[in-house]
Tab-separated table of C-alpha atoms and ligand atoms in Angstrom:
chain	number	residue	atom	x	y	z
A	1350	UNK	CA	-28.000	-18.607	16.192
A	1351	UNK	CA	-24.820	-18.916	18.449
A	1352	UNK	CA	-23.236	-16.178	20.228
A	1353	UNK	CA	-19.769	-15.326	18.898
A	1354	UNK	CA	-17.115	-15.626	21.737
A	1355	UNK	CA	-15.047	-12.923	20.786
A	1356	UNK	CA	-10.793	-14.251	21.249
A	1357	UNK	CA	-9.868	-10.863	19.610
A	1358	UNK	CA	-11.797	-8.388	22.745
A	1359	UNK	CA	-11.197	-11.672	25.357
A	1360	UNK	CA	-6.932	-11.767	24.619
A	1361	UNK	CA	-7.484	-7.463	24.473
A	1362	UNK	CA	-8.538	-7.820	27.902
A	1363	UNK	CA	-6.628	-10.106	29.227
A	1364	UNK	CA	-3.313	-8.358	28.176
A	1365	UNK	CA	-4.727	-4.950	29.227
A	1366	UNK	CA	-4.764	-7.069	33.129
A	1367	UNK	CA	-1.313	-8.278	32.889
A	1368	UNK	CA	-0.248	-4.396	31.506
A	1369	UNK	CA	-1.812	-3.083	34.277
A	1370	UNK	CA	-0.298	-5.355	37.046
A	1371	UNK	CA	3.494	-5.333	35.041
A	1372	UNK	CA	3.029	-1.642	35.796
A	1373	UNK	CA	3.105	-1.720	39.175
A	1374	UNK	CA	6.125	-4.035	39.517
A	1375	UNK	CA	9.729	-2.298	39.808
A	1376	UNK	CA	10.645	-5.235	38.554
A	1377	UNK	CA	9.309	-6.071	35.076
A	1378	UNK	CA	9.403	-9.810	33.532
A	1379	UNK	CA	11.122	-10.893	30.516
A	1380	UNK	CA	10.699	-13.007	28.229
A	1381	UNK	CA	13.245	-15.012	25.621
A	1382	UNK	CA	11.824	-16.258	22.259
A	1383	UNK	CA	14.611	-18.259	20.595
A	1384	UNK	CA	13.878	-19.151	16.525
A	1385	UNK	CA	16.260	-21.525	14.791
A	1386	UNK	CA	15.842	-21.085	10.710
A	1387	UNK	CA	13.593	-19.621	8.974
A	1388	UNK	CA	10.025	-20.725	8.741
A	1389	UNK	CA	7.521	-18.140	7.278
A	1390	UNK	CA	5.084	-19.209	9.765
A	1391	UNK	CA	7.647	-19.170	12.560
A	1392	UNK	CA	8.590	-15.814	11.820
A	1393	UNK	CA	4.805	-14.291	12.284
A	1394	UNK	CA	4.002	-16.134	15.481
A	1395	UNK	CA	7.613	-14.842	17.076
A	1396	UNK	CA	6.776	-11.204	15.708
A	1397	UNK	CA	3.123	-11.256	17.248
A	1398	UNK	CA	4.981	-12.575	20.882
A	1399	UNK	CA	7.236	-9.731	20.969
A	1400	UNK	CA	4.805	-7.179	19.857
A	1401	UNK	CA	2.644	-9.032	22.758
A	1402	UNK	CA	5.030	-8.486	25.054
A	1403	UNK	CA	5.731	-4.572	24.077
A	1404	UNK	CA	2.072	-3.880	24.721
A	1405	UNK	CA	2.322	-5.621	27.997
A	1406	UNK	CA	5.580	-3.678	29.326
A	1407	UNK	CA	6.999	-7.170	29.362
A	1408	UNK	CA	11.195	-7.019	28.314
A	1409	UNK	CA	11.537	-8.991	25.531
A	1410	UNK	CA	14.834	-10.604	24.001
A	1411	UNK	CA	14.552	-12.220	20.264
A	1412	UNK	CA	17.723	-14.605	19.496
A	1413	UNK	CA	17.357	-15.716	15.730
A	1414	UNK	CA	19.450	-18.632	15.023
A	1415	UNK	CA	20.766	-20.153	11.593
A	1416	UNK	CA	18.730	-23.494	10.055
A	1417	UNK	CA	22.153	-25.169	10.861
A	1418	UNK	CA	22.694	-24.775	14.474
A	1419	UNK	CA	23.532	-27.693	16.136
A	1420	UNK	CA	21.878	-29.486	19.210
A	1421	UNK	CA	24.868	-28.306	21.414
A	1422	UNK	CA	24.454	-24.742	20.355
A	1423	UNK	CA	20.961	-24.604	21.311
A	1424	UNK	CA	21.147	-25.771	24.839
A	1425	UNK	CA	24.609	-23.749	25.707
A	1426	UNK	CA	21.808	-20.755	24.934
A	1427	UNK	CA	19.450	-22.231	26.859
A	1428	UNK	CA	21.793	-23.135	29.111
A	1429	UNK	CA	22.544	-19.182	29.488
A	1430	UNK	CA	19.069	-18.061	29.620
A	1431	UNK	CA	18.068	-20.406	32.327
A	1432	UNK	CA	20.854	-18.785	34.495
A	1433	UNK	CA	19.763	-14.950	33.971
A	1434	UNK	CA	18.023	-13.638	37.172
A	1435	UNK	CA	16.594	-11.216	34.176
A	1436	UNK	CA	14.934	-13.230	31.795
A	1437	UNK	CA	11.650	-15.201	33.401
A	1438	UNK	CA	10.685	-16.973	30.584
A	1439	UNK	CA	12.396	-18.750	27.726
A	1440	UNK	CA	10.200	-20.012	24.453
A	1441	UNK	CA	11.995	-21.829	21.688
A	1442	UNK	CA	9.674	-21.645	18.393
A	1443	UNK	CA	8.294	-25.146	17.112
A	1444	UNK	CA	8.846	-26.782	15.096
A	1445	UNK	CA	12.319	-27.441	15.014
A	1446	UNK	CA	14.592	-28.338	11.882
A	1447	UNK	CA	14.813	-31.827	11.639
A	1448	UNK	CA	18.948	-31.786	13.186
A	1449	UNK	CA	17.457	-30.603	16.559
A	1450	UNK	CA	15.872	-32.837	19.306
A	1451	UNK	CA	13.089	-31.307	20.205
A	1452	UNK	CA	12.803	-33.178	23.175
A	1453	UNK	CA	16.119	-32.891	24.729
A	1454	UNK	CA	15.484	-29.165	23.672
A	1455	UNK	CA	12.232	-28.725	25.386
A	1456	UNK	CA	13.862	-30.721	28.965
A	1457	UNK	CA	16.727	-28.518	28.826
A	1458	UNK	CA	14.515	-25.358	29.497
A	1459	UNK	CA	14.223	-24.514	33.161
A	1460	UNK	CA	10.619	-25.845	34.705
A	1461	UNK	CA	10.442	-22.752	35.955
A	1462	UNK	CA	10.886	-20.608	32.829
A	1463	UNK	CA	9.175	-22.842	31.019
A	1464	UNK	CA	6.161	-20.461	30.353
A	1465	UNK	CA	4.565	-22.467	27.137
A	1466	UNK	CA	4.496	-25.297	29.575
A	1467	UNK	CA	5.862	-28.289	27.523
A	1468	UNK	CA	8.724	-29.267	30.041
A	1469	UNK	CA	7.904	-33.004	31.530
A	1470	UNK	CA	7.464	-31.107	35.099
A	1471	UNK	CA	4.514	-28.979	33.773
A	1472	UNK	CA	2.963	-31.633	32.105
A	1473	UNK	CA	3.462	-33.941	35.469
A	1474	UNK	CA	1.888	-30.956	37.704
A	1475	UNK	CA	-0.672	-30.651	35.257
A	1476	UNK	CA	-1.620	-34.349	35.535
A	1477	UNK	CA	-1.037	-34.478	39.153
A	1478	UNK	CA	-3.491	-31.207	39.666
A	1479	UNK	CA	-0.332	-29.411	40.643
A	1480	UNK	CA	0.287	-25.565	39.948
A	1481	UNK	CA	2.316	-25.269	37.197
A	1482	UNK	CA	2.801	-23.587	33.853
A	1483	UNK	CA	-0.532	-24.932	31.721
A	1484	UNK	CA	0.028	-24.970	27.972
A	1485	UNK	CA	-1.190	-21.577	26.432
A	1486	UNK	CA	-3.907	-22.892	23.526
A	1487	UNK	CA	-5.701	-24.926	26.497
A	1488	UNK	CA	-5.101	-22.354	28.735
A	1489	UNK	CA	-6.682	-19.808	26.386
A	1490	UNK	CA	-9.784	-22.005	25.979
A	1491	UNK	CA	-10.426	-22.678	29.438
A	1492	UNK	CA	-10.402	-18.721	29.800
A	1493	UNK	CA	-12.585	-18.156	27.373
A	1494	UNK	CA	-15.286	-20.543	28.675
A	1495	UNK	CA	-14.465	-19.184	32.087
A	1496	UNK	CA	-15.443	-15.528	30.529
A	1497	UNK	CA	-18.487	-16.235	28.814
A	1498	UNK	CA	-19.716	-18.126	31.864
A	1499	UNK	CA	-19.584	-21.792	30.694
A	1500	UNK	CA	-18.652	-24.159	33.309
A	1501	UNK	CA	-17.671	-27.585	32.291
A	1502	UNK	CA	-18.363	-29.155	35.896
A	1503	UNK	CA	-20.985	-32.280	34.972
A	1504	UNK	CA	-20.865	-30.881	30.967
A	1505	UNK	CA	-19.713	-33.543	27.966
A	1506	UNK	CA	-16.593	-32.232	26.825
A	1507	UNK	CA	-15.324	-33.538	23.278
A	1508	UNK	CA	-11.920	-32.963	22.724
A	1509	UNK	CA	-10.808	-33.990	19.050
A	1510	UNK	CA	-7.413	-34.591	18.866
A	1511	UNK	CA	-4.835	-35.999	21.286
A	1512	UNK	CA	-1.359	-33.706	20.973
A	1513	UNK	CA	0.771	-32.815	23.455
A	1514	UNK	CA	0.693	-29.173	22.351
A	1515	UNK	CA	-3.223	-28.951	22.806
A	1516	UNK	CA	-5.840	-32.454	22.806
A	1517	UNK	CA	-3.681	-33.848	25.904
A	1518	UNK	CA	-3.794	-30.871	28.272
A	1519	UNK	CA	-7.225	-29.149	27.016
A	1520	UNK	CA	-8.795	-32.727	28.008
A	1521	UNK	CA	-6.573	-32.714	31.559
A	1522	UNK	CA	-7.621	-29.256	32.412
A	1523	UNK	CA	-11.640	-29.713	31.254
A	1524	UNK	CA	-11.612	-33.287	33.797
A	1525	UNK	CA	-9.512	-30.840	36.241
A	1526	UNK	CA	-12.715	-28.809	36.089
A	1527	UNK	CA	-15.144	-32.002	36.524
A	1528	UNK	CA	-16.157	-32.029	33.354
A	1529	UNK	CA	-16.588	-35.938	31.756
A	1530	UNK	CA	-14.395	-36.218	28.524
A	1531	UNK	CA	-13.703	-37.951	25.607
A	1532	UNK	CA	-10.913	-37.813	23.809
A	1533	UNK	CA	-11.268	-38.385	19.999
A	1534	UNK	CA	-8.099	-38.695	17.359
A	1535	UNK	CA	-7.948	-40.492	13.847
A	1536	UNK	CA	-8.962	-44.023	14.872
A	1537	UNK	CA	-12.044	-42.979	16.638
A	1538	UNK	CA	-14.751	-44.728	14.922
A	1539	UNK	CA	-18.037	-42.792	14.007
A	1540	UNK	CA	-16.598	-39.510	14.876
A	1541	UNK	CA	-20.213	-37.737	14.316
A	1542	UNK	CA	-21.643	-40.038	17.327
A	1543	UNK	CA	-19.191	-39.582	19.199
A	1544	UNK	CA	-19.199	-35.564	18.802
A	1545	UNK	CA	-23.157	-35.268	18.677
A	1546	UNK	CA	-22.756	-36.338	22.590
A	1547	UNK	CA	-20.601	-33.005	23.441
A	1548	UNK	CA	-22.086	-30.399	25.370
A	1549	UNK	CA	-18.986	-28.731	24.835
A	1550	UNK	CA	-16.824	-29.754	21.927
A	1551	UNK	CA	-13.375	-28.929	21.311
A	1552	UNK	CA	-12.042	-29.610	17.822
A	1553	UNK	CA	-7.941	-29.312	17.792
A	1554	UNK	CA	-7.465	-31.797	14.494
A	1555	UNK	CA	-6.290	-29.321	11.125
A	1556	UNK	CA	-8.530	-30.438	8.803
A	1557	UNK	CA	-10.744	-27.956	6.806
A	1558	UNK	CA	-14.846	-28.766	7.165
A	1559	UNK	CA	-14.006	-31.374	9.657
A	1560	UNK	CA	-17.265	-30.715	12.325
A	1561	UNK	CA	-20.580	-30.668	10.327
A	1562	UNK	CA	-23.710	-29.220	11.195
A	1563	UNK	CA	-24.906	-32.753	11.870
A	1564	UNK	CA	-22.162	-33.631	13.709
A	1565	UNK	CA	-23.178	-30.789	16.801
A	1566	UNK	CA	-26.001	-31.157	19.305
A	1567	UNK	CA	-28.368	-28.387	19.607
A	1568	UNK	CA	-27.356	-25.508	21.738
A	1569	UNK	CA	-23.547	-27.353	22.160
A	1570	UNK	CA	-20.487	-25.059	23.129
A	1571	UNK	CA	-18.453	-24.939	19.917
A	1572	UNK	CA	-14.830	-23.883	20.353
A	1573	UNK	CA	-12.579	-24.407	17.428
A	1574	UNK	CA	-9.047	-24.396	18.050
A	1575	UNK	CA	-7.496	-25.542	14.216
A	1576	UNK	CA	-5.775	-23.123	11.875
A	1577	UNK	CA	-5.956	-24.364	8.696
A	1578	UNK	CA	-6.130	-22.444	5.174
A	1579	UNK	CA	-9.393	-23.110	2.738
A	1580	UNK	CA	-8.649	-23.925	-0.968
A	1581	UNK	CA	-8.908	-20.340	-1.598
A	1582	UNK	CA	-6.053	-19.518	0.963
A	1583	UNK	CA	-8.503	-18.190	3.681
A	1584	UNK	CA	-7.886	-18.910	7.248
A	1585	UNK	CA	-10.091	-21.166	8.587
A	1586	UNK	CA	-10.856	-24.156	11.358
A	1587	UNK	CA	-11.876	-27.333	11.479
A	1588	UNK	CA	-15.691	-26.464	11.688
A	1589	UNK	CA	-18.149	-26.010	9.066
A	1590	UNK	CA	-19.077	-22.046	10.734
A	1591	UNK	CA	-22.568	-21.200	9.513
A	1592	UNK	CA	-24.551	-24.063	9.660
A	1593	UNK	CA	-22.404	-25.079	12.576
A	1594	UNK	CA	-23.256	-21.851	14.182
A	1595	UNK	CA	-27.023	-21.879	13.685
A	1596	UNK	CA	-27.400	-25.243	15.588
A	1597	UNK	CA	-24.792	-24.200	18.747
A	1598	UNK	CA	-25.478	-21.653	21.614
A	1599	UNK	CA	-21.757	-20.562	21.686
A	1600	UNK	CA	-18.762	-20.709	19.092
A	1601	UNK	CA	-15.389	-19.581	18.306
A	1602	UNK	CA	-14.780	-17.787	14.893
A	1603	UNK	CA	-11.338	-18.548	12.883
A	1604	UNK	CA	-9.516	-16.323	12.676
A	1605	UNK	CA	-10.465	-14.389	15.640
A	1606	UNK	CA	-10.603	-16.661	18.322
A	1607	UNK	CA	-8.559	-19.398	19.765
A	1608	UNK	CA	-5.759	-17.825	17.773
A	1609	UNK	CA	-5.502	-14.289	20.220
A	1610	UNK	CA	-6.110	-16.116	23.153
A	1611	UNK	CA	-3.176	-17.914	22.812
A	1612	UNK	CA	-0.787	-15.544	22.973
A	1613	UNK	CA	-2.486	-13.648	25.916
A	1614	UNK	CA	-1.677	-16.444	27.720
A	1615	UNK	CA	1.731	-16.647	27.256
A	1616	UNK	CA	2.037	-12.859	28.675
A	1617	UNK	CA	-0.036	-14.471	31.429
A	1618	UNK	CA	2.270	-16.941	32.486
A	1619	UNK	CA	5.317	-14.724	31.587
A	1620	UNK	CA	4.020	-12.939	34.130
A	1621	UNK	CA	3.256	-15.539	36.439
A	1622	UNK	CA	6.910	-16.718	36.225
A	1623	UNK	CA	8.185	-13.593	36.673
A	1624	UNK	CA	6.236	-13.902	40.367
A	1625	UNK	CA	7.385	-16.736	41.198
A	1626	UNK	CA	10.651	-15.502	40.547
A	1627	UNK	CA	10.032	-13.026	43.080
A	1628	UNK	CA	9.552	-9.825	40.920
A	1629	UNK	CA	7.040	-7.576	42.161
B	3170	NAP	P1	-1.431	-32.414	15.472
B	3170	NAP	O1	-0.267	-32.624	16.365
B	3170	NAP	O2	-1.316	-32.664	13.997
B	3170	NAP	O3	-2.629	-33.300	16.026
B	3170	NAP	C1	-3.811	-33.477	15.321
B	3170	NAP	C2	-4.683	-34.459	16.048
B	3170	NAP	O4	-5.865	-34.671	15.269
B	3170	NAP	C3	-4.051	-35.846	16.231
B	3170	NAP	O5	-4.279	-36.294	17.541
B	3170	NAP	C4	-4.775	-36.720	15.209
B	3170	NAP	O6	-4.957	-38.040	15.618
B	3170	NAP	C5	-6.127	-36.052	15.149
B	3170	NAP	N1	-6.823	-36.344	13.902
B	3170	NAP	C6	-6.323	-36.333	12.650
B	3170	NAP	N2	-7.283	-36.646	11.757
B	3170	NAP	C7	-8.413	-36.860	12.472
B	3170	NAP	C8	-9.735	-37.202	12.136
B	3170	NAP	N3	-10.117	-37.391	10.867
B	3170	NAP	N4	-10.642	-37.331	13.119
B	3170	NAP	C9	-10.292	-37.137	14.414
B	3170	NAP	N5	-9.052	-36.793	14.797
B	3170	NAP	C10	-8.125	-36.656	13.829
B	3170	NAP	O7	-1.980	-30.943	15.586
B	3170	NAP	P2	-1.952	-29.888	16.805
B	3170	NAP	O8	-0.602	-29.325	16.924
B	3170	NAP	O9	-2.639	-30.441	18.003
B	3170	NAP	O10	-2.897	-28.767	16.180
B	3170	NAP	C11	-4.231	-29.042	15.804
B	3170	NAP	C12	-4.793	-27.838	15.073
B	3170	NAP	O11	-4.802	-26.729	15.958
B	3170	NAP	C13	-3.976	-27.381	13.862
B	3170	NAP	O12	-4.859	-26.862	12.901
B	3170	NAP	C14	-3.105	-26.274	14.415
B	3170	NAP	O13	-2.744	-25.332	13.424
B	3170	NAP	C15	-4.048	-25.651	15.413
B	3170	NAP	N6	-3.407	-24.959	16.529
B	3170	NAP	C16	-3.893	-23.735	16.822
B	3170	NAP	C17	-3.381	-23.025	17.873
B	3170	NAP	C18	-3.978	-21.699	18.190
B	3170	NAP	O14	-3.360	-20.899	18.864
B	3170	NAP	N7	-5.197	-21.437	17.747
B	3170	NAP	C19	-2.326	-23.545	18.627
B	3170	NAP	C20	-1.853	-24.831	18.324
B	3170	NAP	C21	-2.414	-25.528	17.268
B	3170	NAP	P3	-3.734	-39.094	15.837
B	3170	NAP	O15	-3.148	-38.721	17.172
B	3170	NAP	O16	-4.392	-40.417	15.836
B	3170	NAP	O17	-2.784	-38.874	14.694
């Protein structure tokens, strides 16, 4: 039976760290979480970032902007933000509503505020093996394997799914750590082959029941990053859990895992920014 790798103590920890060092700065770091409209789901991930932020001592600022604001509108706040010696971090909530350019949005945040790390720069120093703001979902993995002392160096990684937000990087930052990957999406033929070669497999796709039991090599690292809802509403991944989790040594639990580390990591590189910014 696998051990459980616990996101919900892990993220506990991690923001207990970045508490503890925001207590010692004079300085604290702040953070700006900009939502345009009015997405349900939106609206919970914004209120868990800036109750994040209140148990990390980090300032936050919330600005929540109409469904109709225009592309101009957006970046004049951005615009604003960028400039305040203040704020150290900027997030605009995805998605956006279909008049906004996400892109243009996303390049119009500072590189160096950028702490969800989605600017062209941090994606560039990420490829490059620069330092740079790492996107927080991969980020959060990486910690967690990190924790539970799993090293990828010489491992299989399988990372299903190739976004920007999370297959793209979490694949950069396992080959970063010598692991070999493969990165699987929805024209990968024979998925289960392909997956049954993972010593550590990474499933990032949204689709309930995806990873089956047979599908997972004995003793395999499990880490299951979807969030999708069952037929009966229930929050769930995109792995099969119990039969999954008799067959692997390690695996994530949904909800419970991925989900918490994620927004640890923002504090972390909210923090981070704030640094580089010179706070201490
Ligand atoms: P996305 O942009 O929709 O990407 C999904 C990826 O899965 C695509 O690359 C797609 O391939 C691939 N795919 C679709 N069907 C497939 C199949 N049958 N076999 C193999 N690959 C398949 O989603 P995302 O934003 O990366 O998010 C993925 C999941 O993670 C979602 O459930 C999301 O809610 C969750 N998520 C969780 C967190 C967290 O904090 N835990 C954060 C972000 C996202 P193509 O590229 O070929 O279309």
């Amino acid at each position: 039976m696998a051990l459980l790798i616990d996101g919900k103590e892990l993220a506990a920890k991690v923001k207990a760290q970045v508490a503890r060092q925001v207590e010692e700065m004079t300085d604290r770091p702040g953070l700006a979480v900009i939502i345009v409209g009015d997405n349900p789901a939106s609206r919970v991930y914004v209120n868990g970032k800036k109750r994040d932020c209140g148990e990390c001592g980090i300032y936050s600022e919330e600005y929540a902007l109409p469904e109709q604001t225009t592309q101009h509108e957006l970046l004049e706040l951005i615009g604003e933000l960028n400039g305040r010696p203040d704020i150290d971090g900027i997030l605009v909530q995805l998605p956006l509503p279909a008049q906004l350019d996400e892109k243009q949005v996303l390049l119009a945040i500072s590189p160096e505020k950028d702490v969800d790390g989605f600017h062209p720069m941090n994606v560039g120093r990420l490829m490059t093996g620069e330092p740079g703001f790492r996107p927080c979902t991969p980020a959060g993995v990486m910690r967690m394997l990190d924790e539970y002392g799993i090293e990828p160096e010489g491992r299989h990684c399988v990372v299903l799914g190739r976004s920007n937000i999370v297959g793209k990087p979490q694949a950069l930052m396992l080959l970063e750590r010598n692991a070999t990957v493969t990165v699987c999406h929805s024209r990968t033929p024979d998925l289960a082959a392909q997956c049954r070669r993972a010593d550590i497999l990474v499933s990032a796709v949204g689709k309930v029941g995806l990873v089956k039991a047979d599908m997972v090599k004995e003793g395999a690292v499990v880490i299951d990053v979807a969030m999708n809802r069952n037929e009966a509403g229930k929050l769930c991944g995109d792995v099969d859990f119990e039969p999954v989790a008799a067959k692997a040594a390690y695996i994530t639990p949904v909800p419970g895992g991925v989900g918490p580390m994620t927004r640890a990591m923002l504090m972390v590189n909210t923090l981070q920014a704030a640094r580089q910014h010179g706070k201490s």
